[in-house]
PDB file of C-alpha atoms and ligand atoms in Angstrom:
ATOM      1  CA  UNK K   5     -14.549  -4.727   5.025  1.00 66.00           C
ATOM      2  CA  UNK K   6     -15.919  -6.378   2.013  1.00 90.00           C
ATOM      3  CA  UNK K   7     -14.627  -3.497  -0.393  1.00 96.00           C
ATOM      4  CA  UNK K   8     -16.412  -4.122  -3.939  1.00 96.00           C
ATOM      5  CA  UNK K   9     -16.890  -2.118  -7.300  1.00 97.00           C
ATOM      6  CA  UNK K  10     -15.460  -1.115 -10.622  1.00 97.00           C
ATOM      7  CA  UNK K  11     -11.602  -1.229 -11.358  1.00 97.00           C
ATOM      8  CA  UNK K  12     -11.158   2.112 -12.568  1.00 97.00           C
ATOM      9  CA  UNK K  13      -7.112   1.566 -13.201  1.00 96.00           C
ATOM     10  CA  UNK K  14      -4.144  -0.860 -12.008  1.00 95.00           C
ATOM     11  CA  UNK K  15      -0.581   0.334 -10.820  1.00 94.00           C
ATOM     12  CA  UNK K  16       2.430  -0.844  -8.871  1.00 91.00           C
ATOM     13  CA  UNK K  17       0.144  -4.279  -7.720  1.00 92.00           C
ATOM     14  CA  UNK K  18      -2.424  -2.287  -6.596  1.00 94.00           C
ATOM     15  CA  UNK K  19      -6.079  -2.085  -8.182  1.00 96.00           C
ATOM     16  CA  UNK K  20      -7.718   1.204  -8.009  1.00 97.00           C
ATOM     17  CA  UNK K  21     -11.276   0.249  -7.045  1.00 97.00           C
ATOM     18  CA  UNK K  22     -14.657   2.644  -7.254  1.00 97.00           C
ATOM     19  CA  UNK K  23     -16.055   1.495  -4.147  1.00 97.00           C
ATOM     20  CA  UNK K  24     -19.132   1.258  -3.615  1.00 97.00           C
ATOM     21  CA  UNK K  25     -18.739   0.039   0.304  1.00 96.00           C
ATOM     22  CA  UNK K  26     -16.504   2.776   0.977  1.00 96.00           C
ATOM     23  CA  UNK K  27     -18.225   5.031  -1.215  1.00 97.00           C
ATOM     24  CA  UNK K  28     -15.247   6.484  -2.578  1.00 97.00           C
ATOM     25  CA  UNK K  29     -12.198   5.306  -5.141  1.00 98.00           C
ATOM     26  CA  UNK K  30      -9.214   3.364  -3.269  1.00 97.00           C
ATOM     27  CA  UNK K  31      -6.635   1.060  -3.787  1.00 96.00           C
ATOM     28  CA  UNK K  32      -7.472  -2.630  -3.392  1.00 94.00           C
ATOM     29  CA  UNK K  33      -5.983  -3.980  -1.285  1.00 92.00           C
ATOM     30  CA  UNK K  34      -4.244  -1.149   1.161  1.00 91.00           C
ATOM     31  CA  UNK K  35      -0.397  -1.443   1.537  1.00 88.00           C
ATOM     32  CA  UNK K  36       1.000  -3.102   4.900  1.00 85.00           C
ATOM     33  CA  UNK K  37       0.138  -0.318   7.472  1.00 80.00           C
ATOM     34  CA  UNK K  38       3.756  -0.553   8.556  1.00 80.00           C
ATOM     35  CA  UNK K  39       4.999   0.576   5.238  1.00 77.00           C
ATOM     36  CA  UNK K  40       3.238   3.728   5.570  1.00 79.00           C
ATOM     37  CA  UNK K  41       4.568   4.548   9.055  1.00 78.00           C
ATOM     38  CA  UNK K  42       8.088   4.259   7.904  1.00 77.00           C
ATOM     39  CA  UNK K  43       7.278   5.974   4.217  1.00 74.00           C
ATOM     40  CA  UNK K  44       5.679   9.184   6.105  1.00 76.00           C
ATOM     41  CA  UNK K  45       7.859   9.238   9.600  1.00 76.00           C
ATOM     42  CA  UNK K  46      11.325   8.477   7.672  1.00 73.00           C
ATOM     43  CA  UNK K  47      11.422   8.881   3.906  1.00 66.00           C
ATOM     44  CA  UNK K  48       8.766  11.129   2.552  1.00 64.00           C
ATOM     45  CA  UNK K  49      10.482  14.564   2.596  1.00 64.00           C
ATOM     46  CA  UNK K  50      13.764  13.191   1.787  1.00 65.00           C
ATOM     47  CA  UNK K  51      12.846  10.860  -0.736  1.00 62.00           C
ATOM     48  CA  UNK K  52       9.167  11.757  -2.774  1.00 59.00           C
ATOM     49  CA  UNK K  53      10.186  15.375  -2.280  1.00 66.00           C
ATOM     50  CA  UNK K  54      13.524  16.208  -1.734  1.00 66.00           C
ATOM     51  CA  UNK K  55      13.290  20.116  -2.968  1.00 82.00           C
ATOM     52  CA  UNK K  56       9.559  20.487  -0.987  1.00 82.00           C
ATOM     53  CA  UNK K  57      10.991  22.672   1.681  1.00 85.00           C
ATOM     54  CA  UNK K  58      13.052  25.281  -0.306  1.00 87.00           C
ATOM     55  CA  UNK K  59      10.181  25.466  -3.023  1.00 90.00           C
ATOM     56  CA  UNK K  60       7.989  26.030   0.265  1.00 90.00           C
ATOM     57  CA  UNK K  61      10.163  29.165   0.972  1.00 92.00           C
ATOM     58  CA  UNK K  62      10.423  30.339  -2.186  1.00 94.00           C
ATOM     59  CA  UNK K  63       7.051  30.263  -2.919  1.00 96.00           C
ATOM     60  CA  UNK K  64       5.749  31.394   0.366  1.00 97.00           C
ATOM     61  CA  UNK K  65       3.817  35.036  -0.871  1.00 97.00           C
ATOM     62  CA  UNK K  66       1.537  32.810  -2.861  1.00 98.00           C
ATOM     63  CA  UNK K  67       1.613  30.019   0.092  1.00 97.00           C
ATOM     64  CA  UNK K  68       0.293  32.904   1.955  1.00 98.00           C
ATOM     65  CA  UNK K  69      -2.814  34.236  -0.308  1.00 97.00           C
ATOM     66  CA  UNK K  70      -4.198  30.594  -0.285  1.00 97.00           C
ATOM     67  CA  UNK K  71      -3.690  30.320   3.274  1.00 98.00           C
ATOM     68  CA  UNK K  72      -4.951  33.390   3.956  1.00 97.00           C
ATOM     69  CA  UNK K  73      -8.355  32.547   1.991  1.00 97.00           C
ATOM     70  CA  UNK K  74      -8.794  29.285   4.354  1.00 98.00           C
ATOM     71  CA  UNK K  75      -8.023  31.159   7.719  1.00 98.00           C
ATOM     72  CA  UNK K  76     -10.657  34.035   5.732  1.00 98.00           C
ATOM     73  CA  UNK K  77     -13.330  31.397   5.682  1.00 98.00           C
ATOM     74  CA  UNK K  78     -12.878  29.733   9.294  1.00 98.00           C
ATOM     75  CA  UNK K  79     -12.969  33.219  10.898  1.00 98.00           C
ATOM     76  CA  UNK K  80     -15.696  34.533   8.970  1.00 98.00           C
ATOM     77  CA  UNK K  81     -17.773  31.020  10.221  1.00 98.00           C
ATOM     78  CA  UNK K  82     -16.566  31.113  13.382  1.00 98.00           C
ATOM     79  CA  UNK K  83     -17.088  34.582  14.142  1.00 97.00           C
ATOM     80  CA  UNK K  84     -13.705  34.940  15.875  1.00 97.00           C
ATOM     81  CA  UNK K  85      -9.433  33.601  15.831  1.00 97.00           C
ATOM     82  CA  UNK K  86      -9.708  30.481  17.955  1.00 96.00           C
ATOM     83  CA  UNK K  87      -7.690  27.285  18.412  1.00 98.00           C
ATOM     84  CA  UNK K  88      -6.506  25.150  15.013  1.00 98.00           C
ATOM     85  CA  UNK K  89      -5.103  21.731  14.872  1.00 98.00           C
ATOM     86  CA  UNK K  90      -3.164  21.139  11.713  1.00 98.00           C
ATOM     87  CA  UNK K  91      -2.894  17.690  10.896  1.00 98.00           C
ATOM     88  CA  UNK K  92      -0.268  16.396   8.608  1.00 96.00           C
ATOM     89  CA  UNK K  93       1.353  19.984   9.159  1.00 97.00           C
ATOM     90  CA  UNK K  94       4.648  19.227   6.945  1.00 94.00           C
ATOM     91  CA  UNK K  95       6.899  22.298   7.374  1.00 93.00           C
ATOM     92  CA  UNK K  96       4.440  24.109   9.400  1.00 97.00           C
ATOM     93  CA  UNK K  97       3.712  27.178   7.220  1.00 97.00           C
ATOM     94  CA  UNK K  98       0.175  27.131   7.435  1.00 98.00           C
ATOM     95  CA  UNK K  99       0.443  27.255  11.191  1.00 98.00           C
ATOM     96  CA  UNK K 100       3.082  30.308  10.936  1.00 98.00           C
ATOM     97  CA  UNK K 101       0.314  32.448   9.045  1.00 98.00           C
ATOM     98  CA  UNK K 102      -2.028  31.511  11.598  1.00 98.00           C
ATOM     99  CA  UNK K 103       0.038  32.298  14.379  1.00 98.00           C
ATOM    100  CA  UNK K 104       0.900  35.894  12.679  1.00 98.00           C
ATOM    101  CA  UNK K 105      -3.117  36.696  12.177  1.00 98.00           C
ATOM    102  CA  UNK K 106      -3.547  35.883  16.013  1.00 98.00           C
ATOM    103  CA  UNK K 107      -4.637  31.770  16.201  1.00 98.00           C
ATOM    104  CA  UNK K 108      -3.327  29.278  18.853  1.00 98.00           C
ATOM    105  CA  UNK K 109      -1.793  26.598  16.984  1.00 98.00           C
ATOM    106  CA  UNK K 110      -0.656  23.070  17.297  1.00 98.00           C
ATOM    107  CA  UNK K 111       0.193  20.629  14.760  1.00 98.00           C
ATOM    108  CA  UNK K 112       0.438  16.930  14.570  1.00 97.00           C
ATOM    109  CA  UNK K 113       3.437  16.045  11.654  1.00 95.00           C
ATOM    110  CA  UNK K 114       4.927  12.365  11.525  1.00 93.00           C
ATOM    111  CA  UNK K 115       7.648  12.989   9.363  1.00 91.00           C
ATOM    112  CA  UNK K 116      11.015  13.887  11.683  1.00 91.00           C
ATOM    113  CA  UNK K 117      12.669  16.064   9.168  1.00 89.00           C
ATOM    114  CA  UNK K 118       9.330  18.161   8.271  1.00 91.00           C
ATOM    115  CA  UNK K 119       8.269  18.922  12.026  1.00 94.00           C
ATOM    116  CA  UNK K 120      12.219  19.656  13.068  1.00 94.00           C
ATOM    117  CA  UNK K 121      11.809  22.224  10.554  1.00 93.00           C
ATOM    118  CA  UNK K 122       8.477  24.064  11.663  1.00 95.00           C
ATOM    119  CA  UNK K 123       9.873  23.537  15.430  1.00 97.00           C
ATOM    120  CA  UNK K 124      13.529  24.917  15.429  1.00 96.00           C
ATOM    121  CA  UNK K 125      13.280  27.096  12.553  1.00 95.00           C
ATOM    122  CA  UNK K 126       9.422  28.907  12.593  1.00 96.00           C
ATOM    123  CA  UNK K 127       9.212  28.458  16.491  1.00 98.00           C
ATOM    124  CA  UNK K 128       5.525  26.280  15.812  1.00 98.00           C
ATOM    125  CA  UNK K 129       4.487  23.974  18.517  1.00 98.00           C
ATOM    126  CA  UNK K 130       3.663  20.516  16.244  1.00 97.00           C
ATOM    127  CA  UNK K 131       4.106  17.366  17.893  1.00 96.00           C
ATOM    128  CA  UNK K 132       5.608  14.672  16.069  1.00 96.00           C
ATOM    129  CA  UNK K 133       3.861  11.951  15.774  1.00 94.00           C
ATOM    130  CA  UNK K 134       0.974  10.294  13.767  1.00 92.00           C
ATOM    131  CA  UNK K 135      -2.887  11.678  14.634  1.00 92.00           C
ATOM    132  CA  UNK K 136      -4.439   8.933  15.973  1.00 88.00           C
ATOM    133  CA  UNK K 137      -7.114   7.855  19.171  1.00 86.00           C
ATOM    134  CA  UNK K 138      -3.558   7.885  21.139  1.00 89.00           C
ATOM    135  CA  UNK K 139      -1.589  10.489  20.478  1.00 90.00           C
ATOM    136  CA  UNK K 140      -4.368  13.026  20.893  1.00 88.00           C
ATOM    137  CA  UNK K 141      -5.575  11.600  24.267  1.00 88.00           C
ATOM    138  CA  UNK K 142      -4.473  14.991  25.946  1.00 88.00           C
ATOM    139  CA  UNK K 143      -4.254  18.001  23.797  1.00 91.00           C
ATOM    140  CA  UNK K 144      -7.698  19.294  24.289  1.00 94.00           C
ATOM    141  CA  UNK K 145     -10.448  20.492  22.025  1.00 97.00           C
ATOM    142  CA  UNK K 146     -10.184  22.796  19.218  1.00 98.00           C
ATOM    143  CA  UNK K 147     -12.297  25.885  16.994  1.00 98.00           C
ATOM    144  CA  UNK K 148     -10.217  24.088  13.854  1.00 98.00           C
ATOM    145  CA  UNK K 149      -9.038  21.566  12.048  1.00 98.00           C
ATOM    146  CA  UNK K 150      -7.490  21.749   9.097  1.00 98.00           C
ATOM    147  CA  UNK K 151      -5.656  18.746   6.674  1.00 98.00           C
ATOM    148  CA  UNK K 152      -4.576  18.933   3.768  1.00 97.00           C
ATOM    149  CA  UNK K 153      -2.858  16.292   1.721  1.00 96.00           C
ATOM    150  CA  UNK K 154      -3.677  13.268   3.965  1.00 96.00           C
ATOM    151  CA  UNK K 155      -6.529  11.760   3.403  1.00 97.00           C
ATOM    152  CA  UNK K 156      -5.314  10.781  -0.088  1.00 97.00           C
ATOM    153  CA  UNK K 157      -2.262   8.945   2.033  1.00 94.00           C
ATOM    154  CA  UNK K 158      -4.024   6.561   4.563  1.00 93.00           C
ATOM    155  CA  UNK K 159      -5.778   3.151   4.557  1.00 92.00           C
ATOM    156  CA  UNK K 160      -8.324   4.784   7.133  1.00 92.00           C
ATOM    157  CA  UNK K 161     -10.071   8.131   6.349  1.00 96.00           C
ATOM    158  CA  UNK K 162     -13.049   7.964   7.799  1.00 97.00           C
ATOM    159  CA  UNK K 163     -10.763   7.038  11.324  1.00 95.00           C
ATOM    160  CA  UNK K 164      -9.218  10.138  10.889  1.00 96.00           C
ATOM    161  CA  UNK K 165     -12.900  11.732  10.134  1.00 97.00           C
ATOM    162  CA  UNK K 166     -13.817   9.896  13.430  1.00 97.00           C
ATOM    163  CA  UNK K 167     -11.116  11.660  15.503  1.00 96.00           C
ATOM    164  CA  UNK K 168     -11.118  14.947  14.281  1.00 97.00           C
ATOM    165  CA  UNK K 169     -14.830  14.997  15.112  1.00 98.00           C
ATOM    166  CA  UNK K 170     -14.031  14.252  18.403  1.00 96.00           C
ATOM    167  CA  UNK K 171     -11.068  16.989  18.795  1.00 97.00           C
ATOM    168  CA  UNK K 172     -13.259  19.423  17.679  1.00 98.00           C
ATOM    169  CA  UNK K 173     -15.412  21.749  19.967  1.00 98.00           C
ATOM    170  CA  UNK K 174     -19.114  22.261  19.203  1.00 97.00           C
ATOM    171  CA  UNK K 175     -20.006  23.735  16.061  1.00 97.00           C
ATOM    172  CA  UNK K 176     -16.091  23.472  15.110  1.00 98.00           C
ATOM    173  CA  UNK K 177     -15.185  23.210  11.465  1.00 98.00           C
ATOM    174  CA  UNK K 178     -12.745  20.828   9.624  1.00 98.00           C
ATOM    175  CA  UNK K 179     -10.883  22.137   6.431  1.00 98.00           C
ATOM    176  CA  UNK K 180     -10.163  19.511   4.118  1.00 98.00           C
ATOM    177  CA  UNK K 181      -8.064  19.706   0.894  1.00 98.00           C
ATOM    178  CA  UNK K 182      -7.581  16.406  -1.706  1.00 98.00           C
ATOM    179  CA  UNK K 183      -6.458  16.174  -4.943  1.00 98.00           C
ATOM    180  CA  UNK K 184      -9.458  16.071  -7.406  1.00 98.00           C
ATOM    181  CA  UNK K 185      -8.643  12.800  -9.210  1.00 97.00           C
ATOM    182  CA  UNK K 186      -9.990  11.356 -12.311  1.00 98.00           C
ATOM    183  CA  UNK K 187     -11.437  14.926 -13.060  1.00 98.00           C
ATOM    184  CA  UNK K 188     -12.983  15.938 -16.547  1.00 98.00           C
ATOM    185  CA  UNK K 189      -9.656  16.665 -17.395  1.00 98.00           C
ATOM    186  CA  UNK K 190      -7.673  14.105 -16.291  1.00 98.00           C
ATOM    187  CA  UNK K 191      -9.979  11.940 -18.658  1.00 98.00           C
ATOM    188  CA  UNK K 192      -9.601  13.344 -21.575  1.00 98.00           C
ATOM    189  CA  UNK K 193      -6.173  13.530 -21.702  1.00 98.00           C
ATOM    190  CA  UNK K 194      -6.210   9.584 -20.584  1.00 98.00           C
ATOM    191  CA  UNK K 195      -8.893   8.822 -22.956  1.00 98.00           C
ATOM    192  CA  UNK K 196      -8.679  11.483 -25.863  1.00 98.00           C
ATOM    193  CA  UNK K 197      -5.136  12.423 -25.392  1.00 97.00           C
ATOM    194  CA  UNK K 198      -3.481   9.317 -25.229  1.00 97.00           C
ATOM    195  CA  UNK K 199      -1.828  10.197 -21.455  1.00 97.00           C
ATOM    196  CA  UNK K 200      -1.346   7.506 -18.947  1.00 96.00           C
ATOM    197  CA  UNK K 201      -3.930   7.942 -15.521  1.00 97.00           C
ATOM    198  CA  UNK K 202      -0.282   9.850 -13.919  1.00 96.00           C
ATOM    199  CA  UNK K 203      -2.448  10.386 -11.007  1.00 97.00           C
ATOM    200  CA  UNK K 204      -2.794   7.207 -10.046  1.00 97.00           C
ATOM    201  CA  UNK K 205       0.244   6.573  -7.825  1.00 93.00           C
ATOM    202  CA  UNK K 206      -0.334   3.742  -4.905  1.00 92.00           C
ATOM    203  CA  UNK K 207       1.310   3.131  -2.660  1.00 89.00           C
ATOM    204  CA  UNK K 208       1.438   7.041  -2.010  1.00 89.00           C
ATOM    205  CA  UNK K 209      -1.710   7.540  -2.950  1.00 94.00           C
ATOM    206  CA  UNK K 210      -4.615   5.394  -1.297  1.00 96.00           C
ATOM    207  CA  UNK K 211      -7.372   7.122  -1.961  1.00 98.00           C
ATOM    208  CA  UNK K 212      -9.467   9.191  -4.670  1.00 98.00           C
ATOM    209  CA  UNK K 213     -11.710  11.844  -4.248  1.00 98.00           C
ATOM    210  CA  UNK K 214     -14.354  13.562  -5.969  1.00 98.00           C
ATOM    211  CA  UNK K 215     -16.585  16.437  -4.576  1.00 98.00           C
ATOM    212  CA  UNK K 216     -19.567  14.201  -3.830  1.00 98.00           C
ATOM    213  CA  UNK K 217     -17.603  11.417  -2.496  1.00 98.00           C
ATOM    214  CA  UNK K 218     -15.648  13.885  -0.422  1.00 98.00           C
ATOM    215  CA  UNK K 219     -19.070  15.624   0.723  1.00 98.00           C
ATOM    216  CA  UNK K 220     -21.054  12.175   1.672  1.00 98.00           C
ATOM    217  CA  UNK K 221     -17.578  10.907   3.496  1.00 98.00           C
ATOM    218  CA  UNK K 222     -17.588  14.320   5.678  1.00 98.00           C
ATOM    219  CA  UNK K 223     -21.679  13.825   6.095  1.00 98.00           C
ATOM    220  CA  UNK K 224     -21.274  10.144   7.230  1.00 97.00           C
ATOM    221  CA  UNK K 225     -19.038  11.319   9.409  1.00 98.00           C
ATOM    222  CA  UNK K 226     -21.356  13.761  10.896  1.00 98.00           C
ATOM    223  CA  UNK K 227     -19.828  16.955   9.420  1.00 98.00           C
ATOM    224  CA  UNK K 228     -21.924  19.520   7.289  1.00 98.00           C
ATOM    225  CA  UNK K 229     -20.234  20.854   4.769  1.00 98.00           C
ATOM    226  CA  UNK K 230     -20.840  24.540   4.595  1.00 98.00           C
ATOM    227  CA  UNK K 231     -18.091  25.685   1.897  1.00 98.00           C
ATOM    228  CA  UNK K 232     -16.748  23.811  -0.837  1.00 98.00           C
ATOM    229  CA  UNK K 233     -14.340  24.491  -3.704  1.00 98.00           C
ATOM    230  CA  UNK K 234     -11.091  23.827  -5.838  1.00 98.00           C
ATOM    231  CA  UNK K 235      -7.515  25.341  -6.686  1.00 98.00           C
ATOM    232  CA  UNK K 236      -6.628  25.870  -9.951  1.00 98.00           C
ATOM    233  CA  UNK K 237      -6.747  23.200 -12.667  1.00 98.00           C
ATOM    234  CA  UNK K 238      -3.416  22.643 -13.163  1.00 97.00           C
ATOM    235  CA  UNK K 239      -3.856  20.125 -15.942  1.00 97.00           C
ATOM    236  CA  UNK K 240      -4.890  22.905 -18.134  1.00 97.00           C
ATOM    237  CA  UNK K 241      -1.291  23.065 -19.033  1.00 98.00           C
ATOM    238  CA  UNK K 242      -1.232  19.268 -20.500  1.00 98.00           C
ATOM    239  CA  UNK K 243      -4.244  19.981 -22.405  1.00 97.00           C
ATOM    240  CA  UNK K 244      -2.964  23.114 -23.756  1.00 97.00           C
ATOM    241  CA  UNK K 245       0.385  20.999 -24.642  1.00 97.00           C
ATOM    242  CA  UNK K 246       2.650  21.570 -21.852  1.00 97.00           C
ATOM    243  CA  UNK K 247       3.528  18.020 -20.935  1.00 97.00           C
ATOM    244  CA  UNK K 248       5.030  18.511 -17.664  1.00 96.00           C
ATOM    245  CA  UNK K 249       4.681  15.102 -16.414  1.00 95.00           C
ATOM    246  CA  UNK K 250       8.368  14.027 -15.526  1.00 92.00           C
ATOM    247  CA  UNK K 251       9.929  16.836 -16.974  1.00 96.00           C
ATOM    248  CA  UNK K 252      10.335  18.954 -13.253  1.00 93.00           C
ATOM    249  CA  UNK K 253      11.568  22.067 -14.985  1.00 95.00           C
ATOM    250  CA  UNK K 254       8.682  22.195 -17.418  1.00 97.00           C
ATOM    251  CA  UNK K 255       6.106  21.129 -13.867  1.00 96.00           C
ATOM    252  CA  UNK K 256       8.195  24.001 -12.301  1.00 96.00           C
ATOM    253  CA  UNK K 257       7.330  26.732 -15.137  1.00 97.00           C
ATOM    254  CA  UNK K 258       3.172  25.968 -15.419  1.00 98.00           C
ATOM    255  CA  UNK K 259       3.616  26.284 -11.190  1.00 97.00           C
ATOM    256  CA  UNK K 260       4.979  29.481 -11.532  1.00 98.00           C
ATOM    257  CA  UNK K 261       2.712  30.828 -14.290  1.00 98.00           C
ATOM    258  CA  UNK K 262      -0.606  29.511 -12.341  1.00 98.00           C
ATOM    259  CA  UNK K 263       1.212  31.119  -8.882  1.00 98.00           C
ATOM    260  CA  UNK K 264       1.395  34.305 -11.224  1.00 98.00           C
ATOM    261  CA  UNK K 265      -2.012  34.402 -12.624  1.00 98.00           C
ATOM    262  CA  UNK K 266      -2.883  34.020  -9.019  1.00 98.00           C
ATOM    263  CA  UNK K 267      -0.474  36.926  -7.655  1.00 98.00           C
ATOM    264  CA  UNK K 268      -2.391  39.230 -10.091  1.00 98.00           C
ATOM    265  CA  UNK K 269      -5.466  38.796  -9.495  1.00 98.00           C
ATOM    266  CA  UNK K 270      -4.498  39.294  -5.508  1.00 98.00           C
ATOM    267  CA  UNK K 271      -2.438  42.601  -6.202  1.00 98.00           C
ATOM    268  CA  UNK K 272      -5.176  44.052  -8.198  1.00 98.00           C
ATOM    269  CA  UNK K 273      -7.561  43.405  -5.077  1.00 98.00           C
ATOM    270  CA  UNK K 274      -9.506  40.727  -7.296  1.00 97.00           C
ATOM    271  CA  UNK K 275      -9.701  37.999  -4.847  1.00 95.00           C
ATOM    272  CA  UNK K 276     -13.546  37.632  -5.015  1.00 95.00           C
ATOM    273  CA  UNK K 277     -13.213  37.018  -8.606  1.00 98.00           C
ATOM    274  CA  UNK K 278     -10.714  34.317  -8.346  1.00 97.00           C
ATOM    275  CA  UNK K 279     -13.040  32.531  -5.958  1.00 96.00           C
ATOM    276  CA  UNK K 280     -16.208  33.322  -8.078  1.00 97.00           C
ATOM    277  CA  UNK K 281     -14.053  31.614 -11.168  1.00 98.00           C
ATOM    278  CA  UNK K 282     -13.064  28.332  -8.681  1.00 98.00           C
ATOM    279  CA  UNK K 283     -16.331  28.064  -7.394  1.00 97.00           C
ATOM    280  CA  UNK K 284     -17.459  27.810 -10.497  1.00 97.00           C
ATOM    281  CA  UNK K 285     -14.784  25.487 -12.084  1.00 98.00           C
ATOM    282  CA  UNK K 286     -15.802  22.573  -8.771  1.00 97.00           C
ATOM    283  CA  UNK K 287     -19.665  23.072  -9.772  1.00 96.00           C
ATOM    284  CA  UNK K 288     -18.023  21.360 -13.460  1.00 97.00           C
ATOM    285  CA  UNK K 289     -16.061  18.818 -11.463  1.00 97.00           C
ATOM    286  CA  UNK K 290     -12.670  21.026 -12.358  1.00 98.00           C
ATOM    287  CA  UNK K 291      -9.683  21.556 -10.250  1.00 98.00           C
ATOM    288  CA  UNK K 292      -6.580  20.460  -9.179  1.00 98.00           C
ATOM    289  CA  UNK K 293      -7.886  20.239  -5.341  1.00 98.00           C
ATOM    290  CA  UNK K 294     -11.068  20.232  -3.534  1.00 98.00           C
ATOM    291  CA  UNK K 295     -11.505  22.225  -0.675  1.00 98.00           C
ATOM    292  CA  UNK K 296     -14.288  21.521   1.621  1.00 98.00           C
ATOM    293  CA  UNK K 297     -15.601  23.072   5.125  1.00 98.00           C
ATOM    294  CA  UNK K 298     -17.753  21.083   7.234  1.00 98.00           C
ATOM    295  CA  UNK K 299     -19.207  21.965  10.533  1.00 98.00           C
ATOM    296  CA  UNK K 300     -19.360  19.292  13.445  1.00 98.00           C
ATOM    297  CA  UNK K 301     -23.076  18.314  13.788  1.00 98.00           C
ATOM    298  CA  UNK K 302     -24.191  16.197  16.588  1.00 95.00           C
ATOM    299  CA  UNK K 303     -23.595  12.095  15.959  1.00 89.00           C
TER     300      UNK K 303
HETATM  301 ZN1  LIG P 423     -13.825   0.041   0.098  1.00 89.82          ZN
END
């Protein structure tokens, strides 16, 4: 593909480009696709986050609420618990809640450590192995699909797009969740602030989402979004002086406060207002993630 547009920043030999083929930020040019397979089947949970699955467990209450919010959403469009394919399911918690509130799960998880895990120790049927045209050949159709954190990873979204639309039953909804990158923010800490663009991170990061580029990738590949909106704006913290980038302990403390603020609002039954407040931070362009649902819609 003749990929073309603005450089919006440089790192590790790789140009981040606005695209305007693509119609979404990416680096130019992709990594070799066999460095990915071996970064994401061999090293990723060992190596880029060695402490992912014992945070995972410690944090798992507030895990849950979020979880609980996207599983909240799918059951409230679908009109029932049905069948959920979780792609990129890592250690498999989000399938655990969904198996507790009654869905039939699967999950598709490349890296061996990460889907060992949700196998032998949360009894989750994930299969381990990259979701592509061939791997899914025979597992069937599904109510769900949910991934989050991967489309941010690979040279290919709209592939993935591509297959999930065809895993998906009629009228079945995707769940996607990105990092919101190059947010309000993020920009005036780079610009104002004199921060380096942190978020910029080829070869681990490919790709780079906003909410419209998000939205008109999930239209083009005939998906409606019907819900969209963020988690909380984590950055906050740097603005407010908290430099936590590459200081873990300090990253660890504004996690725990935002996981607080978060755990509060849930204990005093104030979940509605925590979503009124992030739907309203993603119609400014704010938040950490973007979280959108689209329904399939005839290609
Ligand atoms: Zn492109």
């Amino acid at each position: 593909m003749d990929c073309t547009g603005k450089i919006l920043g440089s790192k590790n030999g790789f140009d981040i480009l606005e695209c305007t083929v693509c119609g979404y930020a990416h680096s130019f040019p992709y990594p070799d696709p066999s460095l990915i397979e071996k970064v994401y089947s061999e090293e990723y949970y060992s190596d880029v986050k060695p402490d992912y699955i014992k945070r995972m467990e410690e944090d798992l209450d507030w895990w849950n609420i979020n979880y609980d919010q996207r599983y909240d959403i799918l059951e409230d469009n679908l009109g029932k618990r049905g069948s959920i394919l979780d792609v990129g399911s890592g250690t498999g918690y989000f399938l655990k809640r969904g198996v507790d509130r009654g869905w039939d799960c699967t999950g598709f998880e490349p890296s061996k450590d990460a889907s060992q895990y949700s196998i032998q120790t949360l009894g989750l049927n994930v299969i381990n192995d990259f979701f592509n045209e061939e791997s899914v050949r025979d597992i069937g159709l599904f109510d769900a699909i949910h991934m989050s954190q991967v489309l941010e990873h690979i040279p290919n979204p709209k592939e993935l797009l591509h297959n999930s639309w065809a895993k998906l039953k009629e009228n079945g909804i995707l769940c996607i969740s990105v990092p919101n990158d190059y947010n309000p923010f993020q920009l005036i800490l780079r610009d104002s602030m004199g921060y380096p663009a942190w978020w910029e991170s080829p070869p681990h990061h490919l790709n780079y989402f906003n909410m419209e580029s998000l939205k008109k990738m999930m239209i083009d590949c005939f998906f409606k979004p019907i819900k969209s909106t963020v988690t909380f704006p984590i950055d906050i913290f740097l603005m407010m002086g908290k430099n936590y980038i590459d200081d873990d302990d300090l990253g660890r403390q504004c996690h725990n406060m935002r996981m607080e603020f978060e755990k509060q609002l849930n204990k005093a039954g104030k979940n509605n207002l925590k979503n009124n407040l992030y739907d309203s931070f993603s119609e400014l362009g704010i938040g950490r993630e973007l979280i959108v649902f689209g329904r399939k819609i005839s290609a």
